PDB file of C-alpha atoms in Angstrom:
ATOM      1  CA  MET Z   1      -0.095  -0.216   0.136  1.00  0.00           C
ATOM      2  CA  LEU Z   2       1.093   3.720  -0.160  1.00  0.00           C
ATOM      3  CA  MET Z   3       1.016   5.304   2.900  1.00  0.00           C
ATOM      4  CA  THR Z   4       2.935   4.743   6.230  1.00  0.00           C
ATOM      5  CA  GLY Z   5       0.904   5.812   9.641  1.00  0.00           C
ATOM      6  CA  GLU Z   6      -2.597   6.785   7.202  1.00  0.00           C
ATOM      7  CA  CYS Z   7      -5.418   5.453   5.653  1.00  0.00           C
ATOM      8  CA  PRO Z   8      -4.383   3.534   2.602  1.00  0.00           C
ATOM      9  CA  TYR Z   9      -4.657   5.612  -0.563  1.00  0.00           C
ATOM     10  CA  HIS Z  10      -5.129   9.027   1.722  1.00  0.00           C
ATOM     11  CA  VAL Z  11      -3.645  12.414  -0.110  1.00  0.00           C
ATOM     12  CA  GLY Z  12      -5.392  15.370   1.422  1.00  0.00           C
ATOM     13  CA  GLY Z  13      -4.008  17.218   4.051  1.00  0.00           C
ATOM     14  CA  VAL Z  14      -0.397  17.456   3.187  1.00  0.00           C
ATOM     15  CA  GLY Z  15       0.218  21.593   4.038  1.00  0.00           C
ATOM     16  CA  VAL Z  16       3.197  21.764   1.157  1.00  0.00           C
ATOM     17  CA  PRO Z  17       3.502  24.722  -1.392  1.00  0.00           C
ATOM     18  CA  ILE Z  18       2.173  24.051  -5.259  1.00  0.00           C
ATOM     19  CA  PHE Z  19       4.372  23.958  -8.306  1.00  0.00           C
ATOM     20  CA  PRO Z  20       1.511  24.684 -10.623  1.00  0.00           C
ATOM     21  CA  ALA Z  21       1.763  24.212 -14.327  1.00  0.00           C
ATOM     22  CA  VAL Z  22       4.530  21.423 -14.228  1.00  0.00           C
ATOM     23  CA  ARG Z  23       4.312  18.270 -15.878  1.00  0.00           C
ATOM     24  CA  VAL Z  24       5.550  15.036 -14.167  1.00  0.00           C
ATOM     25  CA  LEU Z  25       5.480  11.425 -15.964  1.00  0.00           C
ATOM     26  CA  VAL Z  26       4.148   8.742 -13.550  1.00  0.00           C
ATOM     27  CA  ALA Z  27       4.816   5.392 -14.654  1.00  0.00           C
ATOM     28  CA  GLU Z  28       2.944   2.326 -11.937  1.00  0.00           C
ATOM     29  CA  ASP Z  29       1.640  -0.448 -13.077  1.00  0.00           C
ATOM     30  CA  ASP Z  30      -0.985  -0.969 -10.223  1.00  0.00           C
ATOM     31  CA  ALA Z  31      -3.638   1.004 -10.830  1.00  0.00           C
ATOM     32  CA  GLY Z  32      -5.282   1.650  -7.814  1.00  0.00           C
ATOM     33  CA  LEU Z  33      -1.681   3.182  -6.752  1.00  0.00           C
ATOM     34  CA  ARG Z  34      -0.865   4.991  -9.846  1.00  0.00           C
ATOM     35  CA  SER Z  35      -4.536   6.723  -9.765  1.00  0.00           C
ATOM     36  CA  VAL Z  36      -3.702   7.947  -6.051  1.00  0.00           C
ATOM     37  CA  LEU Z  37      -0.415   9.015  -7.378  1.00  0.00           C
ATOM     38  CA  ALA Z  38      -2.328  10.951 -10.396  1.00  0.00           C
ATOM     39  CA  ARG Z  39      -4.881  12.584  -8.721  1.00  0.00           C
ATOM     40  CA  GLY Z  40      -2.799  13.229  -5.136  1.00  0.00           C
ATOM     41  CA  LEU Z  41      -0.436  14.939  -7.513  1.00  0.00           C
ATOM     42  CA  ARG Z  42      -3.077  16.839  -9.733  1.00  0.00           C
ATOM     43  CA  GLU Z  43      -3.902  17.837  -6.128  1.00  0.00           C
ATOM     44  CA  HIS Z  44      -0.765  19.439  -5.345  1.00  0.00           C
ATOM     45  CA  GLY Z  45      -1.024  21.570  -9.114  1.00  0.00           C
ATOM     46  CA  TYR Z  46       0.947  19.021 -11.063  1.00  0.00           C
ATOM     47  CA  VAL Z  47      -0.323  18.402 -14.595  1.00  0.00           C
ATOM     48  CA  ILE Z  48       0.585  14.549 -14.573  1.00  0.00           C
ATOM     49  CA  ASP Z  49       0.436  11.434 -17.447  1.00  0.00           C
ATOM     50  CA  ALA Z  50       0.036   8.251 -15.949  1.00  0.00           C
ATOM     51  CA  VAL Z  51       1.000   4.808 -17.867  1.00  0.00           C
ATOM     52  CA  ALA Z  52       0.621   1.550 -16.827  1.00  0.00           C
ATOM     53  CA  ASP Z  53       3.594   0.029 -18.248  1.00  0.00           C
ATOM     54  CA  GLY Z  54       7.272   0.580 -19.619  1.00  0.00           C
ATOM     55  CA  SER Z  55       6.807   0.888 -23.490  1.00  0.00           C
ATOM     56  CA  GLU Z  56       4.281   3.288 -22.545  1.00  0.00           C
ATOM     57  CA  ALA Z  57       6.674   4.935 -20.277  1.00  0.00           C
ATOM     58  CA  VAL Z  58       9.524   5.561 -23.035  1.00  0.00           C
ATOM     59  CA  LEU Z  59       6.841   6.922 -25.485  1.00  0.00           C
ATOM     60  CA  TYR Z  60       5.716   9.413 -22.999  1.00  0.00           C
ATOM     61  CA  ALA Z  61       9.038  10.766 -22.131  1.00  0.00           C
ATOM     62  CA  GLN Z  62      10.266  10.732 -25.811  1.00  0.00           C
ATOM     63  CA  THR Z  63       7.133  12.971 -26.916  1.00  0.00           C
ATOM     64  CA  TYR Z  64       6.871  15.395 -23.935  1.00  0.00           C
ATOM     65  CA  GLU Z  65       9.195  17.330 -21.598  1.00  0.00           C
ATOM     66  CA  TYR Z  66       8.767  16.576 -18.094  1.00  0.00           C
ATOM     67  CA  GLU Z  67      10.483  17.962 -14.929  1.00  0.00           C
ATOM     68  CA  VAL Z  68      10.249  14.670 -13.170  1.00  0.00           C
ATOM     69  CA  ILE Z  69       9.593  10.895 -13.768  1.00  0.00           C
ATOM     70  CA  VAL Z  70       8.376   9.046 -11.125  1.00  0.00           C
ATOM     71  CA  LEU Z  71       9.116   5.448 -12.229  1.00  0.00           C
ATOM     72  CA  ASP Z  72       8.172   1.757 -10.717  1.00  0.00           C
ATOM     73  CA  TRP Z  73      10.870  -0.571 -11.370  1.00  0.00           C
ATOM     74  CA  ARG Z  74       8.521  -3.757 -12.018  1.00  0.00           C
ATOM     75  CA  MET Z  75       6.667  -3.257 -14.787  1.00  0.00           C
ATOM     76  CA  PRO Z  76       5.439  -5.123 -17.852  1.00  0.00           C
ATOM     77  CA  LYS Z  77       6.202  -5.110 -21.522  1.00  0.00           C
ATOM     78  CA  VAL Z  78       9.739  -3.555 -20.027  1.00  0.00           C
ATOM     79  CA  ASP Z  79      10.423  -3.100 -16.915  1.00  0.00           C
ATOM     80  CA  GLY Z  80      11.237   0.299 -15.377  1.00  0.00           C
ATOM     81  CA  MET Z  81      15.340  -0.764 -15.206  1.00  0.00           C
ATOM     82  CA  THR Z  82      15.254  -1.109 -19.109  1.00  0.00           C
ATOM     83  CA  VAL Z  83      13.127   1.948 -19.309  1.00  0.00           C
ATOM     84  CA  LEU Z  84      15.402   4.202 -17.194  1.00  0.00           C
ATOM     85  CA  THR Z  85      18.574   2.536 -19.121  1.00  0.00           C
ATOM     86  CA  ARG Z  86      17.203   3.393 -22.280  1.00  0.00           C
ATOM     87  CA  LEU Z  87      16.123   7.119 -21.257  1.00  0.00           C
ATOM     88  CA  ARG Z  88      19.238   7.855 -20.454  1.00  0.00           C
ATOM     89  CA  GLN Z  89      21.058   6.431 -23.481  1.00  0.00           C
ATOM     90  CA  ARG Z  90      18.704   8.093 -25.883  1.00  0.00           C
ATOM     91  CA  GLY Z  91      19.888  11.691 -23.792  1.00  0.00           C
ATOM     92  CA  THR Z  92      16.866  12.410 -21.814  1.00  0.00           C
ATOM     93  CA  ARG Z  93      18.263  14.020 -18.910  1.00  0.00           C
ATOM     94  CA  THR Z  94      14.981  14.477 -16.652  1.00  0.00           C
ATOM     95  CA  PRO Z  95      15.410  13.817 -13.262  1.00  0.00           C
ATOM     96  CA  ILE Z  96      13.633  10.199 -12.507  1.00  0.00           C
ATOM     97  CA  LEU Z  97      12.404   8.941  -8.965  1.00  0.00           C
ATOM     98  CA  MET Z  98      12.406   4.940  -9.085  1.00  0.00           C
ATOM     99  CA  LEU Z  99       9.629   3.518  -6.910  1.00  0.00           C
ATOM    100  CA  THR Z 100       9.834  -0.123  -5.757  1.00  0.00           C
ATOM    101  CA  ALA Z 101       9.751  -2.790  -2.979  1.00  0.00           C
ATOM    102  CA  ARG Z 102      13.222  -3.485  -3.615  1.00  0.00           C
ATOM    103  CA  ASP Z 103      14.802  -2.405  -0.836  1.00  0.00           C
ATOM    104  CA  THR Z 104      18.236  -4.090  -0.568  1.00  0.00           C
ATOM    105  CA  HIS Z 105      21.499  -2.168  -0.867  1.00  0.00           C
ATOM    106  CA  ALA Z 106      22.475  -3.903  -4.168  1.00  0.00           C
ATOM    107  CA  ASP Z 107      19.083  -2.877  -5.889  1.00  0.00           C
ATOM    108  CA  ARG Z 108      19.694   0.953  -4.586  1.00  0.00           C
ATOM    109  CA  VAL Z 109      22.879   0.979  -5.748  1.00  0.00           C
ATOM    110  CA  ALA Z 110      21.777  -0.739  -9.387  1.00  0.00           C
ATOM    111  CA  GLY Z 111      19.307   1.698  -9.930  1.00  0.00           C
ATOM    112  CA  LEU Z 112      21.522   4.900  -8.784  1.00  0.00           C
ATOM    113  CA  ASP Z 113      24.102   3.119 -11.332  1.00  0.00           C
ATOM    114  CA  ALA Z 114      21.757   3.269 -13.893  1.00  0.00           C
ATOM    115  CA  GLY Z 115      21.120   6.728 -13.664  1.00  0.00           C
ATOM    116  CA  ALA Z 116      18.180   7.423 -10.957  1.00  0.00           C
ATOM    117  CA  ASP Z 117      18.178  10.786  -9.343  1.00  0.00           C
ATOM    118  CA  ASP Z 118      16.614   9.413  -6.399  1.00  0.00           C
ATOM    119  CA  TYR Z 119      14.976   6.289  -4.949  1.00  0.00           C
ATOM    120  CA  LEU Z 120      11.990   5.551  -2.674  1.00  0.00           C
ATOM    121  CA  THR Z 121      11.067   2.314  -1.245  1.00  0.00           C
ATOM    122  CA  LYS Z 122       7.373   0.916  -0.676  1.00  0.00           C
ATOM    123  CA  PRO Z 123       5.474   1.554   1.344  1.00  0.00           C
ATOM    124  CA  PHE Z 124       5.721   5.265   1.319  1.00  0.00           C
ATOM    125  CA  ASP Z 125       4.514   8.109   2.718  1.00  0.00           C
ATOM    126  CA  PHE Z 126       2.867  10.558   0.056  1.00  0.00           C
ATOM    127  CA  SER Z 127       4.267  13.542   1.755  1.00  0.00           C
ATOM    128  CA  GLU Z 128       7.456  12.015   1.049  1.00  0.00           C
ATOM    129  CA  LEU Z 129       7.297  11.446  -1.974  1.00  0.00           C
ATOM    130  CA  LEU Z 130       6.385  15.365  -2.708  1.00  0.00           C
ATOM    131  CA  ALA Z 131       9.126  16.325  -0.830  1.00  0.00           C
ATOM    132  CA  ARG Z 132      11.722  14.245  -2.876  1.00  0.00           C
ATOM    133  CA  ILE Z 133      10.061  15.539  -6.285  1.00  0.00           C
ATOM    134  CA  ARG Z 134      10.394  19.119  -4.971  1.00  0.00           C
ATOM    135  CA  ALA Z 135      14.200  18.726  -4.356  1.00  0.00           C
ATOM    136  CA  LEU Z 136      14.558  16.796  -7.947  1.00  0.00           C
ATOM    137  CA  GLN Z 137      12.596  19.961  -9.010  1.00  0.00           C
ATOM    138  CA  ARG Z 138      15.482  22.718  -7.215  1.00  0.00           C
ATOM    139  CA  ARG Z 139      18.004  20.356  -8.494  1.00  0.00           C
ATOM    140  CA  SER Z 140      16.928  20.721 -11.901  1.00  0.00           C
ATOM    141  CA  SER Z 141      16.444  24.104 -12.564  1.00  0.00           C
ATOM    142  CA  LYS Z 142      19.756  24.913 -11.126  1.00  0.00           C
ATOM    143  CA  ALA Z 143      20.270  24.315 -14.907  1.00  0.00           C
ATOM    144  CA  GLN Z 144      18.066  27.242 -15.845  1.00  0.00           C
ATOM    145  CA  PRO Z 145      18.161  30.368 -15.899  1.00  0.00           C
ATOM    146  CA  ALA Z 146      17.786  32.213 -12.416  1.00  0.00           C
ATOM    147  CA  ALA Z 147      14.933  34.058 -14.115  1.00  0.00           C
ATOM    148  CA  LEU Z 148      13.022  34.978 -17.589  1.00  0.00           C
ATOM    149  CA  THR Z 149      12.321  38.097 -18.776  1.00  0.00           C
ATOM    150  CA  LEU Z 150      11.345  40.236 -21.264  1.00  0.00           C
ATOM    151  CA  GLY Z 151      11.841  44.153 -20.538  1.00  0.00           C
ATOM    152  CA  ASP Z 152      10.886  44.441 -17.265  1.00  0.00           C
ATOM    153  CA  LEU Z 153       8.505  41.400 -16.956  1.00  0.00           C
ATOM    154  CA  ARG Z 154      10.162  39.180 -14.406  1.00  0.00           C
ATOM    155  CA  PHE Z 155       9.596  35.393 -13.995  1.00  0.00           C
ATOM    156  CA  ASP Z 156      10.954  33.316 -11.521  1.00  0.00           C
ATOM    157  CA  PRO Z 157      10.925  29.214 -12.017  1.00  0.00           C
ATOM    158  CA  ALA Z 158      11.353  28.577  -8.772  1.00  0.00           C
ATOM    159  CA  THR Z 159       9.147  30.485  -6.734  1.00  0.00           C
ATOM    160  CA  ARG Z 160       6.345  30.515  -9.850  1.00  0.00           C
ATOM    161  CA  VAL Z 161       6.212  34.483  -8.910  1.00  0.00           C
ATOM    162  CA  VAL Z 162       5.659  37.039 -12.422  1.00  0.00           C
ATOM    163  CA  THR Z 163       6.709  40.807 -11.097  1.00  0.00           C
ATOM    164  CA  TYR Z 164       6.706  43.910 -13.265  1.00  0.00           C
ATOM    165  CA  ARG Z 165       8.584  46.298 -11.822  1.00  0.00           C
ATOM    166  CA  ASP Z 166       8.980  44.287  -8.841  1.00  0.00           C
ATOM    167  CA  GLU Z 167       5.055  44.405  -8.643  1.00  0.00           C
ATOM    168  CA  ILE Z 168       3.499  40.842  -8.175  1.00  0.00           C
ATOM    169  CA  ILE Z 169       1.389  40.378 -10.988  1.00  0.00           C
ATOM    170  CA  ASP Z 170      -1.378  37.241  -9.964  1.00  0.00           C
ATOM    171  CA  LEU Z 171      -1.865  34.813 -12.742  1.00  0.00           C
ATOM    172  CA  THR Z 172      -3.784  31.166 -12.237  1.00  0.00           C
ATOM    173  CA  SER Z 173      -1.840  28.019 -12.482  1.00  0.00           C
ATOM    174  CA  THR Z 174      -2.676  27.992 -16.341  1.00  0.00           C
ATOM    175  CA  GLU Z 175      -1.840  31.553 -17.329  1.00  0.00           C
ATOM    176  CA  LEU Z 176       1.707  30.839 -15.550  1.00  0.00           C
ATOM    177  CA  GLY Z 177       2.324  28.112 -17.625  1.00  0.00           C
ATOM    178  CA  ILE Z 178       1.375  29.226 -20.973  1.00  0.00           C
ATOM    179  CA  LEU Z 179       3.691  32.476 -19.884  1.00  0.00           C
ATOM    180  CA  GLU Z 180       6.254  30.413 -19.274  1.00  0.00           C
ATOM    181  CA  VAL Z 181       6.557  28.531 -22.583  1.00  0.00           C
ATOM    182  CA  LEU Z 182       6.158  31.631 -24.375  1.00  0.00           C
ATOM    183  CA  LEU Z 183       8.664  33.449 -22.121  1.00  0.00           C
ATOM    184  CA  ARG Z 184      11.215  30.832 -22.582  1.00  0.00           C
ATOM    185  CA  ARG Z 185      10.966  30.489 -26.913  1.00  0.00           C
ATOM    186  CA  SER Z 186      10.514  34.531 -27.122  1.00  0.00           C
ATOM    187  CA  PRO Z 187      10.461  35.615 -29.837  1.00  0.00           C
ATOM    188  CA  SER Z 188      10.367  32.582 -31.601  1.00  0.00           C
ATOM    189  CA  VAL Z 189       6.454  31.442 -32.280  1.00  0.00           C
ATOM    190  CA  VAL Z 190       4.644  28.345 -29.907  1.00  0.00           C
ATOM    191  CA  THR Z 191       1.923  26.514 -31.639  1.00  0.00           C
ATOM    192  CA  ARG Z 192      -1.074  25.746 -29.991  1.00  0.00           C
ATOM    193  CA  LEU Z 193      -0.213  22.024 -29.908  1.00  0.00           C
ATOM    194  CA  SER Z 194       2.957  22.980 -27.837  1.00  0.00           C
ATOM    195  CA  ILE Z 195       1.076  25.059 -25.707  1.00  0.00           C
ATOM    196  CA  ALA Z 196      -1.394  22.550 -24.933  1.00  0.00           C
ATOM    197  CA  SER Z 197       1.200  20.029 -24.607  1.00  0.00           C
ATOM    198  CA  HIS Z 198       2.787  21.461 -21.911  1.00  0.00           C
ATOM    199  CA  VAL Z 199       0.458  23.382 -19.633  1.00  0.00           C
ATOM    200  CA  TRP Z 200      -2.663  20.727 -20.178  1.00  0.00           C
ATOM    201  CA  SER Z 201      -2.576  17.099 -18.857  1.00  0.00           C
ATOM    202  CA  ASP Z 202      -4.887  16.569 -22.049  1.00  0.00           C
ATOM    203  CA  GLU Z 203      -3.553  18.982 -25.307  1.00  0.00           C
ATOM    204  CA  ALA Z 204      -6.404  17.346 -27.260  1.00  0.00           C
ATOM    205  CA  ASP Z 205      -9.370  19.074 -24.988  1.00  0.00           C
ATOM    206  CA  ALA Z 206      -7.290  22.302 -24.896  1.00  0.00           C
ATOM    207  CA  VAL Z 207      -6.743  22.546 -28.801  1.00  0.00           C
ATOM    208  CA  GLY Z 208     -10.156  21.042 -30.111  1.00  0.00           C
ATOM    209  CA  SER Z 209     -11.623  24.162 -28.801  1.00  0.00           C
ATOM    210  CA  ASN Z 210     -11.544  27.727 -27.548  1.00  0.00           C
ATOM    211  CA  THR Z 211     -10.061  26.721 -24.025  1.00  0.00           C
ATOM    212  CA  ILE Z 212      -6.482  28.135 -25.357  1.00  0.00           C
ATOM    213  CA  ASP Z 213      -8.061  31.279 -26.908  1.00  0.00           C
ATOM    214  CA  VAL Z 214      -9.870  31.778 -23.334  1.00  0.00           C
ATOM    215  CA  HIS Z 215      -6.491  31.594 -21.183  1.00  0.00           C
ATOM    216  CA  ILE Z 216      -4.600  34.111 -24.120  1.00  0.00           C
ATOM    217  CA  GLY Z 217      -7.209  36.356 -23.299  1.00  0.00           C
ATOM    218  CA  ARG Z 218      -6.940  36.610 -19.821  1.00  0.00           C
ATOM    219  CA  LEU Z 219      -3.319  37.157 -19.546  1.00  0.00           C
ATOM    220  CA  ARG Z 220      -2.987  39.737 -22.582  1.00  0.00           C
ATOM    221  CA  SER Z 221      -5.383  41.977 -20.255  1.00  0.00           C
ATOM    222  CA  LYS Z 222      -3.169  41.019 -17.180  1.00  0.00           C
ATOM    223  CA  LEU Z 223       0.354  41.586 -19.160  1.00  0.00           C
ATOM    224  CA  ARG Z 224      -1.619  45.274 -20.358  1.00  0.00           C
ATOM    225  CA  GLY Z 225       1.008  48.047 -19.776  1.00  0.00           C
ATOM    226  CA  THR Z 226       3.913  45.817 -18.798  1.00  0.00           C
ATOM    227  CA  GLY Z 227       5.534  46.254 -22.343  1.00  0.00           C
ATOM    228  CA  ALA Z 228       5.407  42.612 -23.257  1.00  0.00           C
ATOM    229  CA  VAL Z 229       2.619  41.434 -25.870  1.00  0.00           C
ATOM    230  CA  ILE Z 230       1.093  37.895 -27.064  1.00  0.00           C
ATOM    231  CA  ALA Z 231       1.062  38.393 -30.328  1.00  0.00           C
ATOM    232  CA  THR Z 232      -1.316  35.851 -32.603  1.00  0.00           C
ATOM    233  CA  VAL Z 233       0.370  34.537 -35.853  1.00  0.00           C
ATOM    234  CA  ARG Z 234      -2.400  33.201 -37.527  1.00  0.00           C
ATOM    235  CA  GLY Z 235      -2.114  29.854 -38.449  1.00  0.00           C
ATOM    236  CA  LEU Z 236       0.580  29.086 -36.300  1.00  0.00           C
ATOM    237  CA  GLY Z 237       0.159  30.121 -32.909  1.00  0.00           C
ATOM    238  CA  TYR Z 238       1.193  33.222 -30.064  1.00  0.00           C
ATOM    239  CA  ARG Z 239       4.578  35.048 -29.945  1.00  0.00           C
ATOM    240  CA  LEU Z 240       5.888  37.093 -26.831  1.00  0.00           C
ATOM    241  CA  GLU Z 241       6.988  40.402 -27.529  1.00  0.00           C
ATOM    242  CA  GLN Z 242       7.858  44.271 -26.847  1.00  0.00           C
ATOM    243  CA  PRO Z 243       6.090  46.148 -29.753  1.00  0.00           C
TER     244      PRO Z 243
END
């Protein structure tokens, strides 16, 4: 089971900071545990893709950009250790947290030597999983710029705070996700599909409706007067620029 010292599969009531609009891949073959992990992480602001076997894990990891991958050791089709080895051989640098019931010293050494960044044995407490994911986020953020800026507009990836001339701009988690993608690629055009895949767990729902347009419209309003303009590039997507 998932927890120690709590009711099985209980994920509420954990008083921890939220990191919104961060995409995490969860690869776990146990349907109950997979559902609990996905639900609990979503409740804490993460965008989650959850898969049931190793072959899906490899496919998703090569398709999307993740901040952290939570990877079960024992999975059908392709086991977690093989997934880990393949991803590292193909140049994937995303932090990977291994989940497993294998708790011997030799198992831990094997997992870490294969390229895992952290190792958590079952059963575990959900709050510890959150803490380890946050630690991996902090570790990976060291390779990123301290802040993303456009003129006097500033976005801090670590704190998820947006400011304009030291005044905080209040954005929703979805708006933060969109702005981060646009800032990271500015002045290049960002396609609607790319925005959807980074910000929504099911990008098809966002692309196939006016959801993106609605959030872009709200974000434009909140950025008015900052000197940052979200330009529509017809037939392609959006670009963040200074007029």
